[in-house]
PDB file of C-alpha atoms in Angstrom:
ATOM      1  CA  UNK A   1     126.819  68.905 109.186  1.00  0.00           C
ATOM      2  CA  UNK A   2     128.281  65.481 110.014  1.00  0.00           C
ATOM      3  CA  UNK A   3     128.853  64.706 106.264  1.00  0.00           C
ATOM      4  CA  UNK A   4     130.570  68.165 105.772  1.00  0.00           C
ATOM      5  CA  UNK A   5     132.718  67.746 108.883  1.00  0.00           C
ATOM      6  CA  UNK A   6     133.928  64.319 107.699  1.00  0.00           C
ATOM      7  CA  UNK A   7     134.903  65.769 104.266  1.00  0.00           C
ATOM      8  CA  UNK A   8     136.791  68.649 105.854  1.00  0.00           C
ATOM      9  CA  UNK A   9     138.965  66.252 107.871  1.00  0.00           C
ATOM     10  CA  UNK A  10     139.957  64.379 104.610  1.00  0.00           C
ATOM     11  CA  UNK A  11     141.445  67.660 103.221  1.00  0.00           C
ATOM     12  CA  UNK A  12     145.098  68.267 104.202  1.00  0.00           C
ATOM     13  CA  UNK A  13     145.926  71.527 105.999  1.00  0.00           C
ATOM     14  CA  UNK A  14     142.693  73.390 105.473  1.00  0.00           C
ATOM     15  CA  UNK A  15     142.515  76.683 107.297  1.00  0.00           C
ATOM     16  CA  UNK A  16     139.538  77.681 109.464  1.00  0.00           C
ATOM     17  CA  UNK A  17     138.863  80.629 107.215  1.00  0.00           C
ATOM     18  CA  UNK A  18     138.813  78.329 104.077  1.00  0.00           C
ATOM     19  CA  UNK A  19     136.459  75.789 105.838  1.00  0.00           C
ATOM     20  CA  UNK A  20     134.230  78.580 106.962  1.00  0.00           C
ATOM     21  CA  UNK A  21     134.053  79.994 103.436  1.00  0.00           C
ATOM     22  CA  UNK A  22     133.252  76.617 101.928  1.00  0.00           C
ATOM     23  CA  UNK A  23     130.533  75.776 104.393  1.00  0.00           C
ATOM     24  CA  UNK A  24     128.919  79.297 104.042  1.00  0.00           C
ATOM     25  CA  UNK A  25     128.844  78.936 100.280  1.00  0.00           C
ATOM     26  CA  UNK A  26     127.021  75.594 100.620  1.00  0.00           C
ATOM     27  CA  UNK A  27     124.154  76.771 102.754  1.00  0.00           C
ATOM     28  CA  UNK A  28     120.628  76.749 101.441  1.00  0.00           C
ATOM     29  CA  UNK A  29     119.806  80.336 100.624  1.00  0.00           C
ATOM     30  CA  UNK A  30     116.892  82.336 102.051  1.00  0.00           C
ATOM     31  CA  UNK A  31     116.461  79.874 104.977  1.00  0.00           C
ATOM     32  CA  UNK A  32     116.259  81.200 108.571  1.00  0.00           C
ATOM     33  CA  UNK A  33     119.729  79.938 109.479  1.00  0.00           C
ATOM     34  CA  UNK A  34     121.149  81.401 106.283  1.00  0.00           C
ATOM     35  CA  UNK A  35     119.651  84.874 107.213  1.00  0.00           C
ATOM     36  CA  UNK A  36     121.104  84.570 110.721  1.00  0.00           C
ATOM     37  CA  UNK A  37     124.611  83.708 109.486  1.00  0.00           C
ATOM     38  CA  UNK A  38     124.579  86.480 106.905  1.00  0.00           C
ATOM     39  CA  UNK A  39     123.309  89.196 109.277  1.00  0.00           C
ATOM     40  CA  UNK A  40     125.932  88.434 112.012  1.00  0.00           C
ATOM     41  CA  UNK A  41     128.500  86.195 110.467  1.00  0.00           C
ATOM     42  CA  UNK A  42     130.631  83.852 112.576  1.00  0.00           C
ATOM     43  CA  UNK A  43     134.232  84.761 112.943  1.00  0.00           C
ATOM     44  CA  UNK A  44     135.537  81.203 113.070  1.00  0.00           C
ATOM     45  CA  UNK A  45     134.580  77.787 111.721  1.00  0.00           C
ATOM     46  CA  UNK A  46     134.019  76.522 115.367  1.00  0.00           C
ATOM     47  CA  UNK A  47     131.668  79.424 116.068  1.00  0.00           C
ATOM     48  CA  UNK A  48     129.791  78.493 112.908  1.00  0.00           C
ATOM     49  CA  UNK A  49     129.484  74.781 114.054  1.00  0.00           C
ATOM     50  CA  UNK A  50     128.301  75.862 117.420  1.00  0.00           C
ATOM     51  CA  UNK A  51     125.528  78.112 116.030  1.00  0.00           C
ATOM     52  CA  UNK A  52     124.528  75.426 113.535  1.00  0.00           C
ATOM     53  CA  UNK A  53     124.187  72.896 116.382  1.00  0.00           C
ATOM     54  CA  UNK A  54     121.929  75.340 118.252  1.00  0.00           C
ATOM     55  CA  UNK A  55     119.700  75.770 115.163  1.00  0.00           C
ATOM     56  CA  UNK A  56     119.575  72.053 114.512  1.00  0.00           C
ATOM     57  CA  UNK A  57     118.437  71.409 118.141  1.00  0.00           C
ATOM     58  CA  UNK A  58     115.870  74.152 118.091  1.00  0.00           C
ATOM     59  CA  UNK A  59     114.553  72.939 114.727  1.00  0.00           C
ATOM     60  CA  UNK A  60     114.271  69.389 116.027  1.00  0.00           C
ATOM     61  CA  UNK A  61     112.403  70.634 119.157  1.00  0.00           C
ATOM     62  CA  UNK A  62     109.862  72.680 117.173  1.00  0.00           C
ATOM     63  CA  UNK A  63     109.350  69.900 114.607  1.00  0.00           C
ATOM     64  CA  UNK A  64     108.539  67.568 117.539  1.00  0.00           C
ATOM     65  CA  UNK A  65     106.024  70.021 118.862  1.00  0.00           C
ATOM     66  CA  UNK A  66     104.501  70.493 115.364  1.00  0.00           C
ATOM     67  CA  UNK A  67     104.162  66.701 114.897  1.00  0.00           C
ATOM     68  CA  UNK A  68     102.292  66.537 118.192  1.00  0.00           C
ATOM     69  CA  UNK A  69      99.942  69.191 117.097  1.00  0.00           C
ATOM     70  CA  UNK A  70      99.411  67.602 113.719  1.00  0.00           C
ATOM     71  CA  UNK A  71      98.722  64.219 115.419  1.00  0.00           C
ATOM     72  CA  UNK A  72      96.135  66.022 117.604  1.00  0.00           C
ATOM     73  CA  UNK A  73      94.498  67.598 114.494  1.00  0.00           C
ATOM     74  CA  UNK A  74      94.492  64.271 112.759  1.00  0.00           C
ATOM     75  CA  UNK A  75      92.637  62.674 115.687  1.00  0.00           C
ATOM     76  CA  UNK A  76      90.149  65.448 115.627  1.00  0.00           C
ATOM     77  CA  UNK A  77      89.627  65.211 111.815  1.00  0.00           C
ATOM     78  CA  UNK A  78      89.191  61.373 112.170  1.00  0.00           C
ATOM     79  CA  UNK A  79      86.505  61.890 114.725  1.00  0.00           C
ATOM     80  CA  UNK A  80      84.772  64.414 112.631  1.00  0.00           C
ATOM     81  CA  UNK A  81      84.842  62.050 109.573  1.00  0.00           C
ATOM     82  CA  UNK A  82      83.306  59.265 111.627  1.00  0.00           C
ATOM     83  CA  UNK A  83      80.526  61.563 112.828  1.00  0.00           C
ATOM     84  CA  UNK A  84      79.846  62.814 109.340  1.00  0.00           C
ATOM     85  CA  UNK A  85      79.485  59.205 108.003  1.00  0.00           C
ATOM     86  CA  UNK A  86      76.993  58.507 110.717  1.00  0.00           C
ATOM     87  CA  UNK A  87      74.815  61.524 109.828  1.00  0.00           C
ATOM     88  CA  UNK A  88      72.415  61.258 106.877  1.00  0.00           C
ATOM     89  CA  UNK A  89      73.255  63.262 103.834  1.00  0.00           C
ATOM     90  CA  UNK A  90      71.671  66.676 104.165  1.00  0.00           C
ATOM     91  CA  UNK A  91      70.318  68.671 101.130  1.00  0.00           C
ATOM     92  CA  UNK A  92      72.929  70.648  99.251  1.00  0.00           C
ATOM     93  CA  UNK A  93      74.030  73.756 101.162  1.00  0.00           C
ATOM     94  CA  UNK A  94      75.204  76.995  99.696  1.00  0.00           C
ATOM     95  CA  UNK A  95      78.605  76.803  97.917  1.00  0.00           C
ATOM     96  CA  UNK A  96      81.542  77.141 100.321  1.00  0.00           C
ATOM     97  CA  UNK A  97      83.649  79.659  98.302  1.00  0.00           C
ATOM     98  CA  UNK A  98      86.515  77.221  98.715  1.00  0.00           C
ATOM     99  CA  UNK A  99      88.197  75.571  95.849  1.00  0.00           C
ATOM    100  CA  UNK A 100      87.534  71.743  95.641  1.00  0.00           C
ATOM    101  CA  UNK A 101      90.505  69.654  96.564  1.00  0.00           C
ATOM    102  CA  UNK A 102      92.182  72.421  98.373  1.00  0.00           C
ATOM    103  CA  UNK A 103      92.695  71.731 102.108  1.00  0.00           C
ATOM    104  CA  UNK A 104      91.171  74.148 104.638  1.00  0.00           C
ATOM    105  CA  UNK A 105      93.698  76.573 106.175  1.00  0.00           C
ATOM    106  CA  UNK A 106      94.769  75.601 109.669  1.00  0.00           C
ATOM    107  CA  UNK A 107      93.598  77.917 112.481  1.00  0.00           C
ATOM    108  CA  UNK A 108      96.279  80.132 113.794  1.00  0.00           C
ATOM    109  CA  UNK A 109      94.878  80.110 117.391  1.00  0.00           C
ATOM    110  CA  UNK A 110      92.930  77.577 119.264  1.00  0.00           C
ATOM    111  CA  UNK A 111      91.763  79.804 122.084  1.00  0.00           C
ATOM    112  CA  UNK A 112      91.130  83.516 122.464  1.00  0.00           C
ATOM    113  CA  UNK A 113      91.508  85.546 125.611  1.00  0.00           C
ATOM    114  CA  UNK A 114      88.530  87.561 126.849  1.00  0.00           C
ATOM    115  CA  UNK A 115      89.125  91.268 126.547  1.00  0.00           C
ATOM    116  CA  UNK A 116      89.892  92.927 129.892  1.00  0.00           C
ATOM    117  CA  UNK A 117      88.828  96.282 128.618  1.00  0.00           C
ATOM    118  CA  UNK A 118      85.794  97.653 126.789  1.00  0.00           C
ATOM    119  CA  UNK A 119      85.646  97.846 123.010  1.00  0.00           C
ATOM    120  CA  UNK A 120      85.324 101.647 123.277  1.00  0.00           C
ATOM    121  CA  UNK A 121      88.722 101.784 125.073  1.00  0.00           C
ATOM    122  CA  UNK A 122      90.322  99.658 122.433  1.00  0.00           C
ATOM    123  CA  UNK A 123      88.941 101.917 119.695  1.00  0.00           C
ATOM    124  CA  UNK A 124      90.175 105.004 121.467  1.00  0.00           C
ATOM    125  CA  UNK A 125      93.693 103.684 121.819  1.00  0.00           C
ATOM    126  CA  UNK A 126      93.864 102.564 118.240  1.00  0.00           C
ATOM    127  CA  UNK A 127      92.145 105.674 116.806  1.00  0.00           C
ATOM    128  CA  UNK A 128      94.108 107.053 113.822  1.00  0.00           C
ATOM    129  CA  UNK A 129      96.698 104.244 113.777  1.00  0.00           C
ATOM    130  CA  UNK A 130      94.952 102.155 111.016  1.00  0.00           C
ATOM    131  CA  UNK A 131      95.375  98.887 113.066  1.00  0.00           C
ATOM    132  CA  UNK A 132      91.752  97.808 112.730  1.00  0.00           C
ATOM    133  CA  UNK A 133      90.109  96.962 109.490  1.00  0.00           C
ATOM    134  CA  UNK A 134      87.364  99.350 108.418  1.00  0.00           C
ATOM    135  CA  UNK A 135      83.910  97.665 108.878  1.00  0.00           C
ATOM    136  CA  UNK A 136      81.466  97.160 106.053  1.00  0.00           C
ATOM    137  CA  UNK A 137      79.163 100.137 105.891  1.00  0.00           C
ATOM    138  CA  UNK A 138      75.743  99.570 107.553  1.00  0.00           C
ATOM    139  CA  UNK A 139      72.599 100.219 105.660  1.00  0.00           C
ATOM    140  CA  UNK A 140      69.288 100.691 107.451  1.00  0.00           C
ATOM    141  CA  UNK A 141      66.194 102.715 106.887  1.00  0.00           C
ATOM    142  CA  UNK A 142      66.211 106.014 108.710  1.00  0.00           C
ATOM    143  CA  UNK A 143      63.002 105.307 110.529  1.00  0.00           C
ATOM    144  CA  UNK A 144      64.630 102.281 112.316  1.00  0.00           C
ATOM    145  CA  UNK A 145      67.541 104.212 113.651  1.00  0.00           C
ATOM    146  CA  UNK A 146      67.890 105.629 117.150  1.00  0.00           C
ATOM    147  CA  UNK A 147      69.571 108.951 116.572  1.00  0.00           C
ATOM    148  CA  UNK A 148      70.645 109.202 120.263  1.00  0.00           C
ATOM    149  CA  UNK A 149      73.005 106.164 119.875  1.00  0.00           C
ATOM    150  CA  UNK A 150      76.216 106.261 117.873  1.00  0.00           C
ATOM    151  CA  UNK A 151      78.728 103.558 117.226  1.00  0.00           C
ATOM    152  CA  UNK A 152      82.390 104.895 116.937  1.00  0.00           C
ATOM    153  CA  UNK A 153      83.462 101.610 115.286  1.00  0.00           C
ATOM    154  CA  UNK A 154      80.887 101.634 112.458  1.00  0.00           C
ATOM    155  CA  UNK A 155      80.702 105.476 112.467  1.00  0.00           C
ATOM    156  CA  UNK A 156      76.953 105.009 112.275  1.00  0.00           C
ATOM    157  CA  UNK A 157      73.984 106.055 114.303  1.00  0.00           C
ATOM    158  CA  UNK A 158      71.490 103.402 115.527  1.00  0.00           C
ATOM    159  CA  UNK A 159      73.390 101.520 118.216  1.00  0.00           C
ATOM    160  CA  UNK A 160      75.991 102.142 120.844  1.00  0.00           C
ATOM    161  CA  UNK A 161      79.652 101.055 120.564  1.00  0.00           C
ATOM    162  CA  UNK A 162      79.189  98.889 123.637  1.00  0.00           C
ATOM    163  CA  UNK A 163      76.274  97.002 121.959  1.00  0.00           C
ATOM    164  CA  UNK A 164      78.321  96.418 118.853  1.00  0.00           C
TER     165      UNK A 164
END
């Protein structure tokens, strides 16, 4: 933004509308700021500069937070590598279904909240809304099943929903 502002000053008698048009045409497309500007475009060049400054500040703040999180993850990974080196090599385990050389995906959440309601209540509230994935069908011999118990989640006799 600083570089663009310096170049605008060098141009003689440029109108605010022309400056706004030039700066909008030079934005990177499909970026979050680009979408924001095109959904609700600024009326003046000054309004654009104000909005751009807000996005820059927000982006810097979030990048600082992401850097702190990545530093924490790196520290954890370093500790894990050290502990793996100390352990003896174990016999080969089953293949990990992950492509070699591809990094593991980062967890989206680090902690989960305990449900404050029963699983049955959650199922009743989400019934018919296709929010939850359908479970894998259960297969068991008919002699092992308790016909008095029925799981609403699995839609299968043999255990209660609360025991699921």
